[in-house]
Amino acid sequence: MSDALIAEKRDELIAAARGAMGSAYAPYSGFHVGAALLFDDGAIVTGANFENASYGLSLCAETVACASASQAGRRGGLLAVAVMGGMGGAVEAAISPCGRCRQVVNELAALGGTDPLVLCVGTQETVEMRLSVLLPNAFGPANLA
Ligand code: THU
């Protein structure tokens, strides 16, 4: 069921991540990233990286997307995540979520008990894997229950 929705929305999800990349604020690294989250009602929530003059405070696209989803009241139902990025917004190799973002995405996913499919979009290929493969044995809300 959820796999069918992912298949149906796959192109739209990737296009949304590409569109979000256009909102990247990345004056320091020049590396623009867009992320798009697909939920089980078909909704898509996006984010782009938001850098900071104090470099270490920069927020990644996936984290911004998760915070935006939470702000919209979404606490679960996360089916898939698409991410892509490149210098000046020129996508080349597929990129996968950084370690911190894996943990942030895990929080949102765990609230709804899903294991989202992560689509790492490059020009030549889109690498797909489940979050549990990217972040095995994750620490999550259940550990604090
Ligand atoms: N970045 C993301 O937005 N997502 C990732 O998963 C990896 C890195 C951003 C952070 C920073 O603004 C820029 O890419 C270069 O590291």
Short mmCIF file of C-alpha atoms and ligand atoms in Angstrom, two decimals, residues 25-26 29 31-34 48-51 58-62 83 95-98 101, ligand 1:
data_model
loop_
_atom_site.label_atom_id
_atom_site.label_comp_id
_atom_site.label_asym_id
_atom_site.label_seq_id
_atom_site.Cartn_x
_atom_site.Cartn_y
_atom_site.Cartn_z
CA TYR A 25 20.61 29.66 1.67
CA ALA A 26 24.19 28.49 1.27
CA SER A 29 29.60 26.40 1.24
CA PHE A 31 26.41 23.69 -1.82
CA HIS A 32 22.65 23.84 -2.34
CA VAL A 33 20.53 21.00 -0.99
CA GLY A 34 16.82 20.26 -1.28
CA ALA A 48 16.45 23.48 1.94
CA ASN A 49 19.70 24.03 3.78
CA PHE A 50 19.92 27.21 5.83
CA GLU A 51 23.50 28.14 6.61
CA SER A 58 23.96 25.60 9.71
CA LEU A 59 20.86 23.50 9.21
CA CYS A 60 20.64 20.80 6.57
CA ALA A 61 17.75 20.53 4.12
CA GLU A 62 16.40 17.31 5.65
CA VAL A 83 17.41 14.52 -1.16
CA ILE A 95 24.18 12.57 -1.85
CA SER A 96 22.85 10.79 1.19
CA PRO A 97 21.67 12.45 4.42
CA CYS A 98 24.40 13.33 6.91
CA CYS A 101 19.88 14.29 9.56
N1 THU B 1 23.83 19.48 3.72
C1 THU B 1 22.49 19.18 3.73
O1 THU B 1 21.64 20.09 3.64
N2 THU B 1 22.12 17.88 3.86
C2 THU B 1 22.99 16.85 3.98
O2 THU B 1 22.56 15.73 4.20
C3 THU B 1 24.41 17.08 3.80
C4 THU B 1 24.86 18.49 3.84
C5 THU B 1 24.24 20.88 3.62
C6 THU B 1 24.88 21.45 4.86
C7 THU B 1 25.67 22.60 4.31
O3 THU B 1 24.82 23.74 4.21
C8 THU B 1 26.05 22.14 2.91
O4 THU B 1 25.21 21.03 2.61
C9 THU B 1 27.51 21.71 2.79
O5 THU B 1 27.84 20.80 3.77
#
